[in-house]
Short mmCIF file of C-alpha atoms and ligand atoms in Angstrom, two decimals:
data_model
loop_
_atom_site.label_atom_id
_atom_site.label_comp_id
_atom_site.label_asym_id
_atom_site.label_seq_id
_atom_site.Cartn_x
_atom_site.Cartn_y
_atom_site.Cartn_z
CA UNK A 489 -32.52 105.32 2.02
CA UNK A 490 -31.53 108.47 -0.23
CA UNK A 491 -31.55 108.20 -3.48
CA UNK A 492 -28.97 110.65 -5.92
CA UNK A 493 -30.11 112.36 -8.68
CA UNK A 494 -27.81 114.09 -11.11
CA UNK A 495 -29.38 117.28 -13.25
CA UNK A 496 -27.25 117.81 -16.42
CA UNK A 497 -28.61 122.00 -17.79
CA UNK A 498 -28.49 122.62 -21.15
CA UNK A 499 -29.42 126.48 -22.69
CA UNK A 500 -29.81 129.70 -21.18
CA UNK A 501 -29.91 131.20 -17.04
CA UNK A 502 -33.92 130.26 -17.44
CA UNK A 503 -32.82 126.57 -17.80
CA UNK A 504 -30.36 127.22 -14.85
CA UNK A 505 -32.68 128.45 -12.74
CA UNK A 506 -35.77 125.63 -13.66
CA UNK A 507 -32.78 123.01 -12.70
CA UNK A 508 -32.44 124.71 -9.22
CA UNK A 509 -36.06 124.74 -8.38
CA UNK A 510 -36.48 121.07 -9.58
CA UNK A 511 -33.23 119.71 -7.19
CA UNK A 512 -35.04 121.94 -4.26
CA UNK A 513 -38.14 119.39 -5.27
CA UNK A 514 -35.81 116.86 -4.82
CA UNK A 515 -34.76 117.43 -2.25
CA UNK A 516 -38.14 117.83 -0.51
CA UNK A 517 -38.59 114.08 -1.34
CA UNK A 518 -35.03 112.79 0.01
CA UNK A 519 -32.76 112.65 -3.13
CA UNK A 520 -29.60 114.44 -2.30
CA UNK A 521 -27.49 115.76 -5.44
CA UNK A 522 -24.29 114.20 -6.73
CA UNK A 523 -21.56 115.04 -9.08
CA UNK A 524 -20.42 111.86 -9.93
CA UNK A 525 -23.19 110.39 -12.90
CA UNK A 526 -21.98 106.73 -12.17
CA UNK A 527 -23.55 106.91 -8.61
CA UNK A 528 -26.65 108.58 -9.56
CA UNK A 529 -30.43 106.66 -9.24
CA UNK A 530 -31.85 109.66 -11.28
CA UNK A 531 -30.53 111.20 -14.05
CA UNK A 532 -32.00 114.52 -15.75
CA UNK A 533 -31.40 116.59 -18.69
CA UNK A 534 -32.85 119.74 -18.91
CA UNK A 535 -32.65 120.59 -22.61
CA UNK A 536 -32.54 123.82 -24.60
CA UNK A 537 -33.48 123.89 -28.36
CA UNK A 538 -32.41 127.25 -29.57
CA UNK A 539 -30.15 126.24 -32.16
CA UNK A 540 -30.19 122.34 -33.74
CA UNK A 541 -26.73 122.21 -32.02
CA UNK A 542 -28.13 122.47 -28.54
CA UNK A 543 -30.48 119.79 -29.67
CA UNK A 544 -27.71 117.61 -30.82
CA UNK A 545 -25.58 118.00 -27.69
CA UNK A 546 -28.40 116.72 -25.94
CA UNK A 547 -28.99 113.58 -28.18
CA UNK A 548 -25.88 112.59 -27.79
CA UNK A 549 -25.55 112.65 -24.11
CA UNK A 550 -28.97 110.49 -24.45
CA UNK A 551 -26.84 108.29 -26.31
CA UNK A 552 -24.19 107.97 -23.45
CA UNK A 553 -26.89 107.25 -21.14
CA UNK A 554 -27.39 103.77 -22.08
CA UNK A 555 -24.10 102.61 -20.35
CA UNK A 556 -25.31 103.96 -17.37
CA UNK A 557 -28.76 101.89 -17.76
CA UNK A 558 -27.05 98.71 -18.67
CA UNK A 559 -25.42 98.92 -15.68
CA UNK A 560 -28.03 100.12 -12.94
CA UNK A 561 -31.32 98.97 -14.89
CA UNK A 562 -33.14 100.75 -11.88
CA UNK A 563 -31.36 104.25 -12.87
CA UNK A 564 -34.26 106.35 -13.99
CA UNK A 565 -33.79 108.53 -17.09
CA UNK A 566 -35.32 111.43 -17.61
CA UNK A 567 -35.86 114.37 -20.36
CA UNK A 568 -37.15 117.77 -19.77
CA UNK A 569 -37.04 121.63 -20.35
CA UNK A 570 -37.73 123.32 -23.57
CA UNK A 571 -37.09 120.44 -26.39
CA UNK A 572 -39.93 118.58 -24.81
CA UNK A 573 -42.58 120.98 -25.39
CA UNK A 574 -41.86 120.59 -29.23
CA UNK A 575 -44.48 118.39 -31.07
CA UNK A 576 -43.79 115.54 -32.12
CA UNK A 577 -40.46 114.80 -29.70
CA UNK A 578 -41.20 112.31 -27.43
CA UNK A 579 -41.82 109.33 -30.30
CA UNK A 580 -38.52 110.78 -32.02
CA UNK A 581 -36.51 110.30 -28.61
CA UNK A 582 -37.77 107.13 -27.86
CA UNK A 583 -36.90 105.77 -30.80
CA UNK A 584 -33.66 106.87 -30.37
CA UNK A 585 -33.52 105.91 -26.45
CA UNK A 586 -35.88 103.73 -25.65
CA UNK A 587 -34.46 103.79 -21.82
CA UNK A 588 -36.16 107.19 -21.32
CA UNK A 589 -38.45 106.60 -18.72
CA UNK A 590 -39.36 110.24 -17.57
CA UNK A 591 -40.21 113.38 -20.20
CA UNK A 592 -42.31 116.45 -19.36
CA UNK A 593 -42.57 119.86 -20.83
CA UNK A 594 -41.04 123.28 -19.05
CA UNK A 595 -45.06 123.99 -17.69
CA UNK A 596 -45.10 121.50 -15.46
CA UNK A 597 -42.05 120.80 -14.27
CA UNK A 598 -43.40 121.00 -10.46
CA UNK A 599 -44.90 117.52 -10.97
CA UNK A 600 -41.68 115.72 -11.04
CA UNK A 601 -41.72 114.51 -7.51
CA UNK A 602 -45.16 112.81 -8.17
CA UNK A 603 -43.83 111.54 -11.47
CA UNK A 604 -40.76 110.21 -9.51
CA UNK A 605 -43.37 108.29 -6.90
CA UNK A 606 -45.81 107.46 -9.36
CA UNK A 607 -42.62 105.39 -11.52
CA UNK A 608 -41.31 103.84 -8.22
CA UNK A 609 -44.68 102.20 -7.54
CA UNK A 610 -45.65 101.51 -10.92
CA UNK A 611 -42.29 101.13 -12.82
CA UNK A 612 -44.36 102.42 -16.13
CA UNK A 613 -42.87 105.29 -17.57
CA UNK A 614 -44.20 108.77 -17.62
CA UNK A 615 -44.00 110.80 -20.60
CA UNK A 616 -46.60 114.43 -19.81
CA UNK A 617 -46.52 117.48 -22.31
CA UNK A 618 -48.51 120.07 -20.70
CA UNK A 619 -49.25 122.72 -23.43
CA UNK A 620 -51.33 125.28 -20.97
CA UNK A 621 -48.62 128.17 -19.55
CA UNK A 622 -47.95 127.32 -16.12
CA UNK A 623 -48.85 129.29 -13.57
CA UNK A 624 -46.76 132.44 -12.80
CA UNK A 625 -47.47 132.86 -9.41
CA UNK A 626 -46.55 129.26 -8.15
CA UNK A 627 -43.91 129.59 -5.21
CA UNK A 628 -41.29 126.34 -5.61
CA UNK A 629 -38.64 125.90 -3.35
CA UNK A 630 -34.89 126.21 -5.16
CA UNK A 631 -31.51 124.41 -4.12
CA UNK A 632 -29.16 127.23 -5.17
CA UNK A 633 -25.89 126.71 -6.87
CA UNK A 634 -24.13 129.43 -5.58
CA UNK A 635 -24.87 130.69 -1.73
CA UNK A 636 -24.33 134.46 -2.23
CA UNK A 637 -26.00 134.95 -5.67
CA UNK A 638 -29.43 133.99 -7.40
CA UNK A 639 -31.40 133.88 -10.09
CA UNK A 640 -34.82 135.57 -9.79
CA UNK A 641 -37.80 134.70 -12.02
CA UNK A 642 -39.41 138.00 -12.92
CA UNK A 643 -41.91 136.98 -15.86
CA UNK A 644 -42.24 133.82 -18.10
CA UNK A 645 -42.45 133.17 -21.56
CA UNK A 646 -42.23 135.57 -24.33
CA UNK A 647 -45.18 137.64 -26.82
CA UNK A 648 -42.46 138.61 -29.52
CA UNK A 649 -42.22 136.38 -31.95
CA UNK A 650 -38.73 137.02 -33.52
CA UNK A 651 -39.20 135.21 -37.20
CA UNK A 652 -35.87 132.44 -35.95
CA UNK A 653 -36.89 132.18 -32.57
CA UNK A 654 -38.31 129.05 -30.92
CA UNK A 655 -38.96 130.26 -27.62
CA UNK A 656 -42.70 131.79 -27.98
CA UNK A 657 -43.59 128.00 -28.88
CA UNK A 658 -41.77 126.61 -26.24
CA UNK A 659 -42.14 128.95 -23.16
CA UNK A 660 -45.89 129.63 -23.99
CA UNK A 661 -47.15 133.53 -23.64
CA UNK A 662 -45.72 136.05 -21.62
CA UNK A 663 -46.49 135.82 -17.85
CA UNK A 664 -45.17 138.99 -15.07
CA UNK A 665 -45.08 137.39 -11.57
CA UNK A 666 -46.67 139.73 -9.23
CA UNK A 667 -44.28 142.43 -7.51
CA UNK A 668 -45.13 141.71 -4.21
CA UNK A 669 -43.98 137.66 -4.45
CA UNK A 670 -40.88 138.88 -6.54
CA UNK A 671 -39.81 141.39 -3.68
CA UNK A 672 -40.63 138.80 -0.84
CA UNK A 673 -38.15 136.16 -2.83
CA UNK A 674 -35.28 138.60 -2.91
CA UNK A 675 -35.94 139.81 0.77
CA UNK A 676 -35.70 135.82 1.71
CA UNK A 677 -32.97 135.90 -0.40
CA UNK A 678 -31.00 138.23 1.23
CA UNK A 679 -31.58 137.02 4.45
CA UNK A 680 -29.69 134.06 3.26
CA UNK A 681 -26.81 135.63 2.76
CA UNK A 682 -27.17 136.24 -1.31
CA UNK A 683 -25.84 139.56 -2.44
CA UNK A 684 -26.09 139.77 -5.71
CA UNK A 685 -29.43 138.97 -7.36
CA UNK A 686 -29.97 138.13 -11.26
CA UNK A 687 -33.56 139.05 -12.35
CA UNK A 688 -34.57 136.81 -15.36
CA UNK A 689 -37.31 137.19 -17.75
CA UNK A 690 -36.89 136.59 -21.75
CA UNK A 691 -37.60 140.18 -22.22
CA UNK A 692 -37.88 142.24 -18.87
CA UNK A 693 -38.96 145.36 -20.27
CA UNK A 694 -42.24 144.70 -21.13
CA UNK A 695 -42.45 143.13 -17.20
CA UNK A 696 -46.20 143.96 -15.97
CA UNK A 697 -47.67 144.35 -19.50
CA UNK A 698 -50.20 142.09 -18.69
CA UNK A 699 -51.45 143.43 -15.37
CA UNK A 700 -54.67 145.66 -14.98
CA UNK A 701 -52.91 148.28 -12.76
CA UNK A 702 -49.98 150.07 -14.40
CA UNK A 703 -46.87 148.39 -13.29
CA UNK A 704 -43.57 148.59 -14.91
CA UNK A 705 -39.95 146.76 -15.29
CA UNK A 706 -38.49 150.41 -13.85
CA UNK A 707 -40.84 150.38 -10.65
CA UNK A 708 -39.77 146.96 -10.07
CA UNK A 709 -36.09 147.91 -10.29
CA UNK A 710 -36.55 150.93 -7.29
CA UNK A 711 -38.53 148.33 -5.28
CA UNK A 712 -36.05 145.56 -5.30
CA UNK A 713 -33.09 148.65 -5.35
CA UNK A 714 -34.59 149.39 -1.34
CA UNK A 715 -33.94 145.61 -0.22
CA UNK A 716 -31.33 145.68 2.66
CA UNK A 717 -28.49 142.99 2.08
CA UNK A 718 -28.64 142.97 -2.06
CA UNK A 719 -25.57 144.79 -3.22
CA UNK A 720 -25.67 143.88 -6.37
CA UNK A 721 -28.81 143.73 -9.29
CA UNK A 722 -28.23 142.67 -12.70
CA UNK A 723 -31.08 141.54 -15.39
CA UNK A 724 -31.52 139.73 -18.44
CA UNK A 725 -32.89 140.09 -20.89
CA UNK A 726 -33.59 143.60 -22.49
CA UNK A 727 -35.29 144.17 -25.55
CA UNK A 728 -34.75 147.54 -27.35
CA UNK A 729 -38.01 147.91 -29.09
CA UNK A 730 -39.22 149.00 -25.31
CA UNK A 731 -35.71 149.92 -23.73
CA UNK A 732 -37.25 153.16 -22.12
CA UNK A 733 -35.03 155.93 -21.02
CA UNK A 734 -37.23 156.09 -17.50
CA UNK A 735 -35.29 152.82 -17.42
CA UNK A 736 -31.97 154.21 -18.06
CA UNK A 737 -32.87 156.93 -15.44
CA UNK A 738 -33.81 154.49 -12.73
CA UNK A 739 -30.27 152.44 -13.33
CA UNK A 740 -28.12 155.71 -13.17
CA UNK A 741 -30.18 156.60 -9.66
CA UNK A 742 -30.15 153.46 -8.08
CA UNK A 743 -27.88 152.38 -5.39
CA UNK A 744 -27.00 148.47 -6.61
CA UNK A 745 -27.98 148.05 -10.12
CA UNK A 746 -24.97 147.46 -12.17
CA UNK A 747 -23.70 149.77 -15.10
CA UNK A 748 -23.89 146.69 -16.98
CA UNK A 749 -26.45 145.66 -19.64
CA UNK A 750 -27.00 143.12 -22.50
CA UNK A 751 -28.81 144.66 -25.28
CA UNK A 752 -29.38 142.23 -28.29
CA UNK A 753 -28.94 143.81 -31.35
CA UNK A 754 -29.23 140.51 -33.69
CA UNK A 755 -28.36 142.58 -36.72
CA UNK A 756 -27.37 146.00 -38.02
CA UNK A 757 -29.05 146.00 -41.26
CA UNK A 758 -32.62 147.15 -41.22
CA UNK A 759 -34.45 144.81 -43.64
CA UNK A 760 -33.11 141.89 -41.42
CA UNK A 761 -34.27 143.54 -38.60
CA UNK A 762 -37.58 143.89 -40.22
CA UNK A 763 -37.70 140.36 -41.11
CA UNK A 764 -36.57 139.04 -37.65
CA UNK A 765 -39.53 141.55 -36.65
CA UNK A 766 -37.22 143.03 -34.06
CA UNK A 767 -39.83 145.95 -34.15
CA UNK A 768 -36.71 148.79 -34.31
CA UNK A 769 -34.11 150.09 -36.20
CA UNK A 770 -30.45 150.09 -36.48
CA UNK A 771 -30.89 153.98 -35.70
CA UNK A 772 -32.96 153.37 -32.74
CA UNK A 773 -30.58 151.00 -31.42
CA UNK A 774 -27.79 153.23 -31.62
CA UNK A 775 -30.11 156.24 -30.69
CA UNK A 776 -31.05 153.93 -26.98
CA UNK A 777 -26.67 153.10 -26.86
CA UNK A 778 -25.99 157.05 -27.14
CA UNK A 779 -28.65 157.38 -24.49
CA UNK A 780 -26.99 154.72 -22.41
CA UNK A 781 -23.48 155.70 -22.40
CA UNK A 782 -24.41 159.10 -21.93
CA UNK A 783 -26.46 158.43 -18.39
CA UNK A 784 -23.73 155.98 -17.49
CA UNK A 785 -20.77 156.69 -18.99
CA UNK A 786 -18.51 153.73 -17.57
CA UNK A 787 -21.13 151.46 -18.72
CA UNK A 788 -20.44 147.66 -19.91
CA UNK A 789 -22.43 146.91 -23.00
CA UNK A 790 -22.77 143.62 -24.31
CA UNK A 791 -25.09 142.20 -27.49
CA UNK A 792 -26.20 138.93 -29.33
CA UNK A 793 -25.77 139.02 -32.86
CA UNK A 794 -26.97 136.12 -35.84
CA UNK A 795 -24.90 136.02 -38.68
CA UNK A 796 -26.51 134.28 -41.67
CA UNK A 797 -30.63 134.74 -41.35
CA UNK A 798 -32.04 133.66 -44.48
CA UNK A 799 -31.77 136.95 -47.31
CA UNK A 800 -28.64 138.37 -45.10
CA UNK A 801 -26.19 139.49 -48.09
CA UNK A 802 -22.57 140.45 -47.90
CA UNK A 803 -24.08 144.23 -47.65
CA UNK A 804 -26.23 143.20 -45.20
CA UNK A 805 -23.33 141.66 -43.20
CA UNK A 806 -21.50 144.50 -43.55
CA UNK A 807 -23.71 146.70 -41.87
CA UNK A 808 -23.65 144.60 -38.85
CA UNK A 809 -20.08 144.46 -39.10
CA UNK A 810 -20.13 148.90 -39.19
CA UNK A 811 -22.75 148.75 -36.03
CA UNK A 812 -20.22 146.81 -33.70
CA UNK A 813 -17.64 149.17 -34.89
CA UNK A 814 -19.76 152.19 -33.61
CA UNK A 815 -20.85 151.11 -30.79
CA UNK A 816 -17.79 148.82 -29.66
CA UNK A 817 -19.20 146.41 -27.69
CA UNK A 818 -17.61 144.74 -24.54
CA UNK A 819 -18.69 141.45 -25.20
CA UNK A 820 -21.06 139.33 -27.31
CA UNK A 821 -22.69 136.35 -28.25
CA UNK A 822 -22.49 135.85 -31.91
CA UNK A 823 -24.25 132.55 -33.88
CA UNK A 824 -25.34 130.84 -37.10
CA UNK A 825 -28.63 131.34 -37.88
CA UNK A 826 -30.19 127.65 -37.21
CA UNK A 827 -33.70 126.92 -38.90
CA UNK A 828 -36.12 125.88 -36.09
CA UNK A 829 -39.05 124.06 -37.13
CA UNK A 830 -41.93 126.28 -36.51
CA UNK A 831 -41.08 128.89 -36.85
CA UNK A 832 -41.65 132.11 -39.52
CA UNK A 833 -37.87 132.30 -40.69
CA UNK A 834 -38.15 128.59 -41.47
CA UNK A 835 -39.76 129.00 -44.30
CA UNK A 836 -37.92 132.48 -45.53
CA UNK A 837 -35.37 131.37 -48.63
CA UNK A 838 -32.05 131.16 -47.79
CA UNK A 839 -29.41 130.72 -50.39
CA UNK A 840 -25.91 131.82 -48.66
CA UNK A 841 -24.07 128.59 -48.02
CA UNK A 842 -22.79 127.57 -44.70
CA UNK A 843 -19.17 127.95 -45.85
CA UNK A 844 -20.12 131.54 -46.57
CA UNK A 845 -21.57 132.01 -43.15
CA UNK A 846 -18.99 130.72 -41.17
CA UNK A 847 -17.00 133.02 -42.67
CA UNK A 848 -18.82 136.13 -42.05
CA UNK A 849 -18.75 134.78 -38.70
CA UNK A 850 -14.87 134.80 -38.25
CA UNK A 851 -14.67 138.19 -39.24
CA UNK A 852 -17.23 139.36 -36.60
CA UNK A 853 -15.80 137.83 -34.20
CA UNK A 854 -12.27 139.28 -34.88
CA UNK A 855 -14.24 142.59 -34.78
CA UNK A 856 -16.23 141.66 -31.38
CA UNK A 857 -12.83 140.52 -29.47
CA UNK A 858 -10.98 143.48 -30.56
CA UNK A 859 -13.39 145.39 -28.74
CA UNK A 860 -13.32 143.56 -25.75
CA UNK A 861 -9.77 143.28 -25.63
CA UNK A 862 -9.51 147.93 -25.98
CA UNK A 863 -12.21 148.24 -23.54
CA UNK A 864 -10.41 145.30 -20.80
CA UNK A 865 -6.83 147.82 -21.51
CA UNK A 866 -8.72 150.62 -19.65
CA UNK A 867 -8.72 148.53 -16.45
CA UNK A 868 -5.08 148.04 -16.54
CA UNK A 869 -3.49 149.84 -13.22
CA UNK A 870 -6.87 150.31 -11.83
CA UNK A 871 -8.15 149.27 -8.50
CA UNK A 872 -11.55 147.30 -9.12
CA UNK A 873 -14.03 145.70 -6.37
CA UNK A 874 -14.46 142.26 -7.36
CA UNK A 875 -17.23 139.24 -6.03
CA UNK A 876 -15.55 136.30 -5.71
CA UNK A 877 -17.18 133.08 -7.12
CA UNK A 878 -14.95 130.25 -6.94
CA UNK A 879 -11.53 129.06 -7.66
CA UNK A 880 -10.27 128.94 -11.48
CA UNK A 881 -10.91 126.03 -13.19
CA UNK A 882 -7.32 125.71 -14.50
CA UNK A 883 -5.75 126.30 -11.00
CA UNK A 884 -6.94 125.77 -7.41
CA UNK A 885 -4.67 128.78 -5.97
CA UNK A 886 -5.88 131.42 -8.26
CA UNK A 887 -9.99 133.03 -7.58
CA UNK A 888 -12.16 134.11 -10.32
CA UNK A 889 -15.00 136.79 -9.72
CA UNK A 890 -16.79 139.48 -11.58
CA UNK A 891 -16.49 143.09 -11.53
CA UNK A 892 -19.78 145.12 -10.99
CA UNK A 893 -19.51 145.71 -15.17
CA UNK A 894 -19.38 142.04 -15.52
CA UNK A 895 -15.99 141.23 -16.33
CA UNK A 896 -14.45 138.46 -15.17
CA UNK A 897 -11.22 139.08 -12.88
CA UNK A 898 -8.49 136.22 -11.94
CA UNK A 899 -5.87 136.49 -9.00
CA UNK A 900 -4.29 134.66 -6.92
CA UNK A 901 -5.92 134.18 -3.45
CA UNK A 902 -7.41 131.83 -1.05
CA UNK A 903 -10.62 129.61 -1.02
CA UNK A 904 -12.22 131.27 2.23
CA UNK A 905 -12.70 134.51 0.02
CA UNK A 906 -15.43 132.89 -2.08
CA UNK A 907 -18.59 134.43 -1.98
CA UNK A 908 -16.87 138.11 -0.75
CA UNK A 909 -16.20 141.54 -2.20
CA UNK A 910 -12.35 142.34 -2.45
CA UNK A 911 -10.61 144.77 -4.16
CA UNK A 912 -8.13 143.86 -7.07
CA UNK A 913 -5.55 145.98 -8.91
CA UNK A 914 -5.65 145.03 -12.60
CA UNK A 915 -1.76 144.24 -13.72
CA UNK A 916 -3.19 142.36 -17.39
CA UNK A 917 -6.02 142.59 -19.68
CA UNK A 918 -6.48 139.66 -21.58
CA UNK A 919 -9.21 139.78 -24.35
CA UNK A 920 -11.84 138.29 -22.41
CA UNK A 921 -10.12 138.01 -18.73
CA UNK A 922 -8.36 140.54 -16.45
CA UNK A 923 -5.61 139.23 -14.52
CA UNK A 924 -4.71 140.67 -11.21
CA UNK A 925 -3.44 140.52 -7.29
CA UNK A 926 -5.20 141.24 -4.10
CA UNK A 927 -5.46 145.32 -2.64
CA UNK A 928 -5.39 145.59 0.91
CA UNK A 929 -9.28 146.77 1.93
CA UNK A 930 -8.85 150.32 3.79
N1 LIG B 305 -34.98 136.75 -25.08
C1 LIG B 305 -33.64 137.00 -25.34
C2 LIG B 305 -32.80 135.76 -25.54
C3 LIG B 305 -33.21 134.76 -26.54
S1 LIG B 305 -32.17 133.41 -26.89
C4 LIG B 305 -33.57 137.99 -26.48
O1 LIG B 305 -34.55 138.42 -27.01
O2 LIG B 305 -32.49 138.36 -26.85
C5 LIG B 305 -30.55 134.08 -26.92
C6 LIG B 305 -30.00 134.42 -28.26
O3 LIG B 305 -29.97 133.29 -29.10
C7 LIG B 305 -30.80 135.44 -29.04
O4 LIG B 305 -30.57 136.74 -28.63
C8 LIG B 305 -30.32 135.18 -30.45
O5 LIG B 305 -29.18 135.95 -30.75
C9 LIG B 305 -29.95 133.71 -30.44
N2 LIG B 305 -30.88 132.90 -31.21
C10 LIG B 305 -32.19 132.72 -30.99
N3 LIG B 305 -32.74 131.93 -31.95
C11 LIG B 305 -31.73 131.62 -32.80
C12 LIG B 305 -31.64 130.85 -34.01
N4 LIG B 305 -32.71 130.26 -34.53
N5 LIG B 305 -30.43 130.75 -34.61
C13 LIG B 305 -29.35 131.37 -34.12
N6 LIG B 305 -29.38 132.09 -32.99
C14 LIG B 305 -30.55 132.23 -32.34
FE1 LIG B 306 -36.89 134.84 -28.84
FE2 LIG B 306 -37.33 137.31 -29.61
FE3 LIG B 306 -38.62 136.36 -27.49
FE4 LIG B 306 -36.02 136.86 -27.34
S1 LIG B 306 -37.63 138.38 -27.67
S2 LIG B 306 -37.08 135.03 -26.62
S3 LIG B 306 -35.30 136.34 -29.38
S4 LIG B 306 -38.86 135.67 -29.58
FE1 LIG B 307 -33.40 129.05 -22.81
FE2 LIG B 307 -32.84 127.32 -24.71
FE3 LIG B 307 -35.19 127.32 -23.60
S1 LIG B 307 -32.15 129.38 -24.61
S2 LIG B 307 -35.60 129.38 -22.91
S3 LIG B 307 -33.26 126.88 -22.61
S4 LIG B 307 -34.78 127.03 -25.74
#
């Protein structure tokens, strides 16, 4: 009678977040989740296409997939999320797995349990790119993964147009979801038991920008600050070119927002910036960190960085390189730069070779994880109040949470504290991990 669906996410907490709403719509129509693929009737992938290495992850797994099909040749297969809404994509994936019964776009994603019907009557496949921006104010339901923390849509889509970015084409324009549905979500949320809340958006600080009235990303942060039950608020992600110091004000006065942020710098040299059009400087950037730390002084601050756009030189490199030494950042995410089709940097000439790149890479990243690894020391000896999110994936007897600054914190203790607040002394900083034992609660 029930059917099992399996929902493999590629890509960012967006993705994440689009997979939980679309297993909640599963659920509505009596397919209950599983974790083994074998067993499943349905089988999705949610795809990202940030960098061509996200895209080849997925085509792979496609690959895989016919095993599964010449086995259970009623398993449905389907592709969706952000590669879809490419041109030209659906003809290129069938030719490379013709089994693919099921592909639509990230805008209409709320259609798959009518796409689901609509196959098991008809057994024709259904392959729907939808290229008008959904709708920002559509309420779906959402099978969480976690019970005591969520992801929050704030806004859709993104205006910015970053020269390497594909996300603009893929996400459609920027869309605020009004403050009153946003607050009602978390409210329900926290009735549920969730106490830590992750607001999403691709660049949160322009939230309300395209409302009449005069609503901003700050006023939304002291609304969903009141909300009885939500002890901890984190966002993603800010954009510096409207990082506003009301903002900074508004974190430093609120009751749960962490003193954690991820700023993405992408570069420290300001003709790359320019020709990203990041819209600010390295001096800005640096100007908005000064402002930071000084508000918040035991803030966490974390970055993305590209190595290798198209025109970086060595010099260039270097001054990326001399920004994470100033600053000193807790953590990143550092890349390749990875030509998307499309888009403006695509067509920019770029003449470093890969070898070259990978390089510059390595030595960032020795520079990024010796920062992380000084600023995890400070913990060492200290007493730190620590969510608990599941056991560690090496070993069943040890938890792993996060501090409120986002670090993640391993020690030994039992199952039933998943989903808590405990306090942990820190005996070991690692370079990305803290190790540590269980503190009596006064
Ligand atoms: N909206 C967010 C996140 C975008 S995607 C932001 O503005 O930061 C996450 C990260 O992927 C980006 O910050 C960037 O560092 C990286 N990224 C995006 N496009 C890329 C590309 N073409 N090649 C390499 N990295 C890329
Ligand atoms: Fe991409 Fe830039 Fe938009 Fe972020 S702000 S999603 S990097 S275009
Ligand atoms: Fe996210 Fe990848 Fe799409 S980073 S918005 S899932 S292209």
């Amino acid at each position: 009678m029930y059917k099992k669906f399996f929902i493999q996410t590629f890509g960012c907490q967006m993705n994440e977040h689009d997979s939980e709403v679309m297993a909640g719509l599963l659920e509505e129509i009596f397919y209950i989740p599983t974790t083994d693929i074998a067993e499943a009737d349905f089988i999705l992938l949610n795809t990202c296409c940030i960098r061509e290495k996200a895209e080849s992850k997925v085509l792979s797994m496609l690959g895989e997939m016919k095993k599964y099909k010449a086995k259970k040749p009623d398993l449905i297969i389907g592709v969706c999320g952000c590669m879809i809404q490419q041109k030209n994509i659906v003809p290129k994936i069938l030719h490379a797995s013709p089994y693919v019964s099921l592909m639509f776009g990230t805008n209409n994603m709320n259609k798959l349990p009518d796409y689901l019907q609509q196959i098991a009557k008809t057994s024709q496949p259904i392959y729907e790119i939808v290229d008008e921006d959904s709708d920002a104010d559509l309420k779906l339901p959402a099978s969480r993964q976690f019970p005591f923390k969520a992801y929050t849509n704030i806004m859709y889509g993104c205006n910015n147009y970053c020269t390497y970015c594909i996300v603009p084409f893929v996400r459609g324009r920027e869309r605020s979801r009004r403050m009153d549905d946003i607050v009602e979500e978390v409210r329900g949320l926290a009735a549920d038991g969730v106490v830590e809340i992750m607001l999403l958006g691709q660049n949160v600080d322009s939230y309300g920008n395209d409302f009449e009235e005069d609503v901003s990303f700050a006023d939304l942060l002291r609304e969903v600050d009141k909300i009885d039950g939500i002890k901890r608020i984190r966002f993603m992600t800010s954009h510096p070119k409207d990082f506003s110091l009301e903002l900074i004000d508004v974190i430093k006065n609120s009751w749960h927002i962490c003193p954690s942020l991820h700023l993405p710098v992408q570069s420290g040299s300001n003709e790359v910036l320019k020709r990203m059009n990041r819209k600010y400087t390295r001096e800005h950037y640096l100007d908005i960190v000064n402002n930071i730390r000084a508000a918040i002084p035991d803030v966490s601050l974390t970055t993305d960085i590209i190595v290798g756009f198209p025109g970086e030189t060595e010099e260039m490199f270097q001054e990326t390189v001399d920004l994470v030494e100033t600053v000193g950042f807790d953590n990143a995410f550092s890349f390749i730069y990875s030509k998307r089709p499309g888009t403006a940097a695509a067509k920019f000439p770029d003449d470093t070779p890969l070898a070259e790149k990978k390089e510059r890479l390595q030595r960032l990243n020795q520079s990024l994880s010796k920062w992380s690894h000084h600023h995890n020391k400070k913990y060492e000896g200290k007493i730190v109040e620590v969510l608990v999110e599941g056991t560690s994936k090496n070993d069943d007897n040890m938890l792993s949470g996060r501090t409120d600054t986002a670090k993640t914190v391993i020690f030994p203790g039992d199952k039933s504290l998943v989903g808590k607040f405990v306090n942990v002394k820190i005996t070991t900083a690692q370079t990305w991990i803290l190790k540590g034992k269980l503190e009596e609660k006064e």
